[in-house]
Short mmCIF file of N, CA and C in Angstrom, two decimals:
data_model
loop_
_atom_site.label_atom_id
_atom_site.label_comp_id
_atom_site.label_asym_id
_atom_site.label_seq_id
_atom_site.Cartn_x
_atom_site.Cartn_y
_atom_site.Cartn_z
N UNK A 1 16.18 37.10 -17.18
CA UNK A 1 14.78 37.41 -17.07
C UNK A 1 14.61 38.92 -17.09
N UNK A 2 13.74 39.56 -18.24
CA UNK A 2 13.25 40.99 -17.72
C UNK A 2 12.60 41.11 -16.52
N UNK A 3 13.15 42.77 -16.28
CA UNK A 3 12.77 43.42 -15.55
C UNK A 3 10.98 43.29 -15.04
N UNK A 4 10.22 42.98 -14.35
CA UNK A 4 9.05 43.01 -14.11
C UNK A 4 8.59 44.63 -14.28
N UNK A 5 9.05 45.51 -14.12
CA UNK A 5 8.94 46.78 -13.52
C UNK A 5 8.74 47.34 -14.73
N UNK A 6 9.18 46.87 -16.04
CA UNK A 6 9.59 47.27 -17.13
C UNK A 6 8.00 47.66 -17.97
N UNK A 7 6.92 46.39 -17.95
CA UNK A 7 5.19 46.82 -18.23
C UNK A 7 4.82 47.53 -17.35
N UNK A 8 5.28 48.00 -15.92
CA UNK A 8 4.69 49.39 -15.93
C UNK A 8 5.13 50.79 -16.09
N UNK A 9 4.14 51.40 -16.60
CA UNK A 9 4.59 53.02 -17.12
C UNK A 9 4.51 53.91 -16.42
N UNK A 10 4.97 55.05 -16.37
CA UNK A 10 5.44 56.15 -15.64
C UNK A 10 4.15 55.90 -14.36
N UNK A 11 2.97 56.27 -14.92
CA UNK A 11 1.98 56.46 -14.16
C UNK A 11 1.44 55.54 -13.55
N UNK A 12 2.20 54.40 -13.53
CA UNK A 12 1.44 53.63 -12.33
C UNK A 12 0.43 52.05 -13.35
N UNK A 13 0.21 52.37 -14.06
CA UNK A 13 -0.38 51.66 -15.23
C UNK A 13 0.20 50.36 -16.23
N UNK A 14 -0.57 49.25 -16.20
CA UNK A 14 0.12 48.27 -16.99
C UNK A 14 0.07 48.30 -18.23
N UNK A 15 1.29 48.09 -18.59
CA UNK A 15 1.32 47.98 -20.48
C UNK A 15 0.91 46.51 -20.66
N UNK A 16 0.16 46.24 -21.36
CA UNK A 16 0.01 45.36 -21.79
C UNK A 16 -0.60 44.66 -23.44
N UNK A 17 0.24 45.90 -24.10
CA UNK A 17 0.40 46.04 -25.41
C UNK A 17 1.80 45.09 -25.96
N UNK A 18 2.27 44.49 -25.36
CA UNK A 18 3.48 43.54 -26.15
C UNK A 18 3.49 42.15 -25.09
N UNK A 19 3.54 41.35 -25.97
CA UNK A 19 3.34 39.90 -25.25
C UNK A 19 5.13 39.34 -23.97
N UNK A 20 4.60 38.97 -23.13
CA UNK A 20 5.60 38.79 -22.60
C UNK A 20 6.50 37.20 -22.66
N UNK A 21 7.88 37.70 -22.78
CA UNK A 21 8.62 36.20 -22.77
C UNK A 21 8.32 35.17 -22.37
N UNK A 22 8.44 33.69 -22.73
CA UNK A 22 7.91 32.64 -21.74
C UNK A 22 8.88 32.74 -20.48
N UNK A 23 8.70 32.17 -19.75
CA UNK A 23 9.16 32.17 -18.68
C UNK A 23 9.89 30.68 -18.27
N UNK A 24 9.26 29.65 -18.79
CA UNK A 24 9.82 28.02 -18.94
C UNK A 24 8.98 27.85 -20.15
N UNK A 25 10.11 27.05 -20.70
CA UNK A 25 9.85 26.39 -21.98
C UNK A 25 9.13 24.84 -21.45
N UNK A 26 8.18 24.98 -22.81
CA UNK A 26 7.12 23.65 -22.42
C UNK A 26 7.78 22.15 -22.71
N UNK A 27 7.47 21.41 -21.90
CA UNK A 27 7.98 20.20 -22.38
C UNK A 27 6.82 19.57 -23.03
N UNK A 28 7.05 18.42 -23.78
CA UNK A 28 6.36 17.90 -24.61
C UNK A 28 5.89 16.63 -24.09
N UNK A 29 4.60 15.81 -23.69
CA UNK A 29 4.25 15.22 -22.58
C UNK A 29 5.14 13.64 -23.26
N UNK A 30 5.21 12.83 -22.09
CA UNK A 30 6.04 11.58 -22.45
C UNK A 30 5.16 10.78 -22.57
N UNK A 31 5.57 9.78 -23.81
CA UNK A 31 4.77 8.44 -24.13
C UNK A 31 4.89 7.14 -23.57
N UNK A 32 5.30 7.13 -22.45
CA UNK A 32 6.10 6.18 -21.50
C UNK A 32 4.42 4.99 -21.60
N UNK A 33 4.90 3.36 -21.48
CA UNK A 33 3.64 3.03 -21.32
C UNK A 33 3.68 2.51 -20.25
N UNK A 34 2.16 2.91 -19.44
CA UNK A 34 1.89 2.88 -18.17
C UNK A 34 2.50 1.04 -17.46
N UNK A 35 3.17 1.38 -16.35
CA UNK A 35 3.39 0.15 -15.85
C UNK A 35 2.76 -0.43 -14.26
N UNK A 36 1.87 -1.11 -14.07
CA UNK A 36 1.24 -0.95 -12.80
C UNK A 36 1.98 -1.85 -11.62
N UNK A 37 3.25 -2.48 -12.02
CA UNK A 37 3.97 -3.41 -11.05
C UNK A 37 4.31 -2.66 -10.04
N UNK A 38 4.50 -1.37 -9.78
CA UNK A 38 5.15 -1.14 -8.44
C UNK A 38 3.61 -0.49 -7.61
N UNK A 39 2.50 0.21 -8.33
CA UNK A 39 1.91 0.09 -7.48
C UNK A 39 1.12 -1.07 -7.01
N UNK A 40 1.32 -2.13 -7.67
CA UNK A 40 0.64 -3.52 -7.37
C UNK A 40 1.23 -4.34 -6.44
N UNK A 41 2.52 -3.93 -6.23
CA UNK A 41 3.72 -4.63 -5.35
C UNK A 41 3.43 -3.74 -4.16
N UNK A 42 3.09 -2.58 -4.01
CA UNK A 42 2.93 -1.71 -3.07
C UNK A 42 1.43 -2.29 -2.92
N UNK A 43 0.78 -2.70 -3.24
CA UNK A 43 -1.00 -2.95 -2.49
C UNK A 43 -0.63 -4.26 -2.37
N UNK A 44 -0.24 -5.31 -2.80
CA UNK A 44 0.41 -6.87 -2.43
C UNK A 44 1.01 -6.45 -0.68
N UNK A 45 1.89 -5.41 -0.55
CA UNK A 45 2.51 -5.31 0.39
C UNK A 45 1.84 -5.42 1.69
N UNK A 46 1.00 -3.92 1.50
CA UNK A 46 -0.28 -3.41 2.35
C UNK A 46 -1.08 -4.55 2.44
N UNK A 47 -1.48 -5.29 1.80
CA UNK A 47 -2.29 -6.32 2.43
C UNK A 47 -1.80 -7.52 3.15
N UNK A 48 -0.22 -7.96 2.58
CA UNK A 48 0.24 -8.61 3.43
C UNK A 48 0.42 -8.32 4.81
N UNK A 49 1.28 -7.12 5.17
CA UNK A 49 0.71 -6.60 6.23
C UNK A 49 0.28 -6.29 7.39
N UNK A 50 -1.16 -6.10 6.89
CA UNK A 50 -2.92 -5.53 7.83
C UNK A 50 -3.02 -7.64 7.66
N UNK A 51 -2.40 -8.52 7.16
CA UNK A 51 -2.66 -10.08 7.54
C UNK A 51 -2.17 -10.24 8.44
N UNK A 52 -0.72 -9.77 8.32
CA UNK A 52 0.53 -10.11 9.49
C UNK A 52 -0.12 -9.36 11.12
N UNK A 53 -0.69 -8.26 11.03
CA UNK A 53 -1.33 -7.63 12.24
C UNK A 53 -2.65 -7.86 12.22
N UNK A 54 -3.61 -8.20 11.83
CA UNK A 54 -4.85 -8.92 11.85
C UNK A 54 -4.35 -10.81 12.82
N UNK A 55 -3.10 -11.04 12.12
CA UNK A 55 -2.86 -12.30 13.18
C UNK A 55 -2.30 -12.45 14.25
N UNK A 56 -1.48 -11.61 14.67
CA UNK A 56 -0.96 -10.56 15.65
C UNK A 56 -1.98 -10.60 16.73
N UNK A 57 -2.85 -9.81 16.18
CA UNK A 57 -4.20 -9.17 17.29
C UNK A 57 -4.50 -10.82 17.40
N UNK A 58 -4.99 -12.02 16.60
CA UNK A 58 -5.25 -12.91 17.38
C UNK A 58 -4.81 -13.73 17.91
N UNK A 59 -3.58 -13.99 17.91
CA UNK A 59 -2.70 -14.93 18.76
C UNK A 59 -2.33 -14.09 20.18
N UNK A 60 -2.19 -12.87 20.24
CA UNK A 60 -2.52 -11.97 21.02
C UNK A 60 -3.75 -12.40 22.10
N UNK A 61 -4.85 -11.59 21.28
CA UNK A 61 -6.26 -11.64 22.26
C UNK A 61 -6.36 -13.08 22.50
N UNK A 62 -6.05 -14.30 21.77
CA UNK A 62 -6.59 -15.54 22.45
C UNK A 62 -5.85 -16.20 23.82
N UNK A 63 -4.35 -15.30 23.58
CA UNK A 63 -3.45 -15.28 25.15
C UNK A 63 -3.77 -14.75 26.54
N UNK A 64 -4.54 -12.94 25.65
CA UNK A 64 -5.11 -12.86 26.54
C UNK A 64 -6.39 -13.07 27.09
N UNK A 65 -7.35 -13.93 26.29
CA UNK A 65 -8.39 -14.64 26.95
C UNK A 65 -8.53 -15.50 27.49
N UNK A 66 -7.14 -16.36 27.42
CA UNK A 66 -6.86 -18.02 28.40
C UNK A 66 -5.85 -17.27 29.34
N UNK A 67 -5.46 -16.07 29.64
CA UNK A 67 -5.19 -15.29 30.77
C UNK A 67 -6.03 -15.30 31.76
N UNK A 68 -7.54 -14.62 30.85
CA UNK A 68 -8.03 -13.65 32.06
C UNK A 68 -9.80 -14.13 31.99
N UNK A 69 -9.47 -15.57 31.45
CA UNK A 69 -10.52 -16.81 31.38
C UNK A 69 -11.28 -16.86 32.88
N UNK A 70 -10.34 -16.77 34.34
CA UNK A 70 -11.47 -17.12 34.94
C UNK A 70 -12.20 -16.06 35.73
N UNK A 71 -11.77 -14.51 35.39
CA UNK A 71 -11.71 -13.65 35.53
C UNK A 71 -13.75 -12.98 34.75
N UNK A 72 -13.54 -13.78 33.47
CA UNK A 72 -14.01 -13.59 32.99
C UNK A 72 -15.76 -14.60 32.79
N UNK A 73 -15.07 -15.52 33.22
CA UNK A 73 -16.17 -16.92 33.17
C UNK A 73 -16.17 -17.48 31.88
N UNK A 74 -15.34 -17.08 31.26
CA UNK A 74 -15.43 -17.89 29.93
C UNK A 74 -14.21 -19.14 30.20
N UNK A 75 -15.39 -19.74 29.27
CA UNK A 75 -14.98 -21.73 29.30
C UNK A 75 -13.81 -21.54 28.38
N UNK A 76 -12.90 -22.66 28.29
CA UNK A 76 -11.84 -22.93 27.55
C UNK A 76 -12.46 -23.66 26.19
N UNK A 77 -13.36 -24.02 26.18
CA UNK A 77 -14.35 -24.57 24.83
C UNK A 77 -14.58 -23.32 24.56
N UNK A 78 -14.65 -22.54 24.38
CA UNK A 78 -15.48 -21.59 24.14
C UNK A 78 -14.65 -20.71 23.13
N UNK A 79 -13.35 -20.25 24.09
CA UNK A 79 -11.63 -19.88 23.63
C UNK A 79 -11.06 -20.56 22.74
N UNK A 80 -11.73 -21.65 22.53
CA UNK A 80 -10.73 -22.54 21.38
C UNK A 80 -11.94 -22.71 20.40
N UNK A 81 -13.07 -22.60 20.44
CA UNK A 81 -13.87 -22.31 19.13
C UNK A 81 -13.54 -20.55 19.01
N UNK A 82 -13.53 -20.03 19.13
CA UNK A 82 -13.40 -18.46 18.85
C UNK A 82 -12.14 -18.41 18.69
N UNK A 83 -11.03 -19.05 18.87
CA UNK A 83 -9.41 -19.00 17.98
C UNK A 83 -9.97 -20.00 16.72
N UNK A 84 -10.35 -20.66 16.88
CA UNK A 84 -9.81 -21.63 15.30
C UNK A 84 -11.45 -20.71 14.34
N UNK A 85 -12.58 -20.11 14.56
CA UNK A 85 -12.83 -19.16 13.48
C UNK A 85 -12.20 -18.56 12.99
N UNK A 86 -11.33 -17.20 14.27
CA UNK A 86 -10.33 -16.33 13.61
C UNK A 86 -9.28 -16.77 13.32
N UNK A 87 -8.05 -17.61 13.68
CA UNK A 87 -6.86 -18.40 13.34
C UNK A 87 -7.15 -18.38 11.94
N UNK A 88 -8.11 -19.47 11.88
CA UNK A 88 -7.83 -20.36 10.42
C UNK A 88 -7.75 -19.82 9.30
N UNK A 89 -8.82 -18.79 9.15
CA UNK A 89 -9.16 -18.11 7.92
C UNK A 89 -7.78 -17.12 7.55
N UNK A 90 -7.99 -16.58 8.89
CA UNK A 90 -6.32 -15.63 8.78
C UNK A 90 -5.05 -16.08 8.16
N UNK A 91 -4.74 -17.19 8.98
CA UNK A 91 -3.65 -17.90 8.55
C UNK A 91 -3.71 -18.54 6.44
N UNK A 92 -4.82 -19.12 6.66
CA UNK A 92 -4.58 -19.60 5.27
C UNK A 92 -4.80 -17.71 4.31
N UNK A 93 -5.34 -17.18 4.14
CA UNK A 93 -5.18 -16.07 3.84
C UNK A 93 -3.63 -15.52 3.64
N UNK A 94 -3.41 -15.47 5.24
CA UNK A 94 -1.65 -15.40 4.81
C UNK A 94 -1.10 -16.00 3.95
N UNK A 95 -0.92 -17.26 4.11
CA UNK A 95 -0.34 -18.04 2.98
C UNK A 95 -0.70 -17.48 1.38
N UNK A 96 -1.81 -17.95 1.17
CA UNK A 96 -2.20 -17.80 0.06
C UNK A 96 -1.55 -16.28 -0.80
N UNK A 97 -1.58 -14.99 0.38
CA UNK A 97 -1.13 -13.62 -0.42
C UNK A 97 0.28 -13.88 -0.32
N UNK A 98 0.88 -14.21 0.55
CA UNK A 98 2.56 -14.77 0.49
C UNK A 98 3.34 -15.66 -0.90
N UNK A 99 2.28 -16.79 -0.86
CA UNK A 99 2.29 -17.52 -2.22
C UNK A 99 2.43 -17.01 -3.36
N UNK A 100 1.48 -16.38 -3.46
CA UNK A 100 1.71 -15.50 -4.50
C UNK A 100 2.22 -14.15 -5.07
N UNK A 101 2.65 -13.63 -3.56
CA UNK A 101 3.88 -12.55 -4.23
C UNK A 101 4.70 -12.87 -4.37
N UNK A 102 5.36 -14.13 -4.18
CA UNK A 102 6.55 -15.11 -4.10
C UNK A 102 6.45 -15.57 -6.01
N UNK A 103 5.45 -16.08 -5.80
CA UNK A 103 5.62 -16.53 -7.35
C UNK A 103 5.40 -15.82 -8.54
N UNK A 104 5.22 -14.60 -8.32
CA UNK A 104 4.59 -13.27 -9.19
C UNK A 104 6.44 -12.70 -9.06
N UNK A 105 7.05 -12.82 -8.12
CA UNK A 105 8.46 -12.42 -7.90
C UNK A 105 9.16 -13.44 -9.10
N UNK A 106 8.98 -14.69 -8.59
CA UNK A 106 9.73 -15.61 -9.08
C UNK A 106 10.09 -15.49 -10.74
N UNK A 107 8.74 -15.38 -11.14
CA UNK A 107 8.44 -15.14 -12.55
C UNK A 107 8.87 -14.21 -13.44
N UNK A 108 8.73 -12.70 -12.62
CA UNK A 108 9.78 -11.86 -13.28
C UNK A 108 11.54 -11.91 -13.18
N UNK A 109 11.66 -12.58 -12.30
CA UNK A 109 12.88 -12.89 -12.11
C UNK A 109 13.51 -13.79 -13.43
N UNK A 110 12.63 -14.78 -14.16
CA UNK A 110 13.36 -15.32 -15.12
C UNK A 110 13.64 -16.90 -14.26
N UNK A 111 13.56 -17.09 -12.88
CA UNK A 111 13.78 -18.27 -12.71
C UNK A 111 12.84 -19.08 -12.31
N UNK A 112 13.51 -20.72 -12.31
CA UNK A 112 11.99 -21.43 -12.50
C UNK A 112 12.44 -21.99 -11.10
N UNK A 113 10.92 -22.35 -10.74
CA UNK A 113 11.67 -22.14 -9.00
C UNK A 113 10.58 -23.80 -9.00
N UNK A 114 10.65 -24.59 -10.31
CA UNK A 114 9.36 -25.79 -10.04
C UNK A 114 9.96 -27.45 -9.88
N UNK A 115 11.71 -26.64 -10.21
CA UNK A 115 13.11 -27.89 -9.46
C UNK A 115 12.86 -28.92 -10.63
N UNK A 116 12.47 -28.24 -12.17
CA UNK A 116 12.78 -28.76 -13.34
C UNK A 116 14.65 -28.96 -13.55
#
């Protein structure tokens, strides 16, 4: 690499009468074609997840509401309609995103997983 010191002149002043060397040579951009499987496997992931801890928190809180049930005055009818809203939906949810990263796996894999 030249000298930097070298465009300026005696007096303190930049030359900037001769073009200077590149400094990195350009690369030429790549034609690669875009592939979206790993960030799709990475958001498959993330949502599996915020499911797995979304069901967490309710098998959780419904333990601790048949804990601290009489504490609270809430009925045991009450605790078991407010688990099977949140339960159910959760749970089949799970499944369903599980299911199908399983079989979105399966598929690139080349094997047939249907016990043909």
């Amino acid at each position: 690499m030249e000298d930097q010191t070298a465009d300026l002149a005696s007096d303190g002043k930049l030359d900037l009468t001769s073009d200077p060397e590149p400094t990195s040579a350009r690369s030429e951009p790549s034609l690669e074609r875009y592939n979206p499987d790993p960030q799709r496997d990475n958001v498959r992931k993330k949502i599996a997840y915020w499911l797995l801890v979304i069901l967490t928190f309710d098998v959780v809180g419904a333990f601790v509401l048949l804990g601290t049930q009489n504490f609270l005055g809430i009925k045991t009818d009450d605790i078991r309609t407010l688990v099977e809203l949140l339960f159910t939906p959760t749970v089949t949810l799970l499944g369903a995103v599980t299911g199908f990263y399983y079989a979105t796996h399966g598929n690139k894999s080349g094997g047939d997983h249907t016990g043909k």
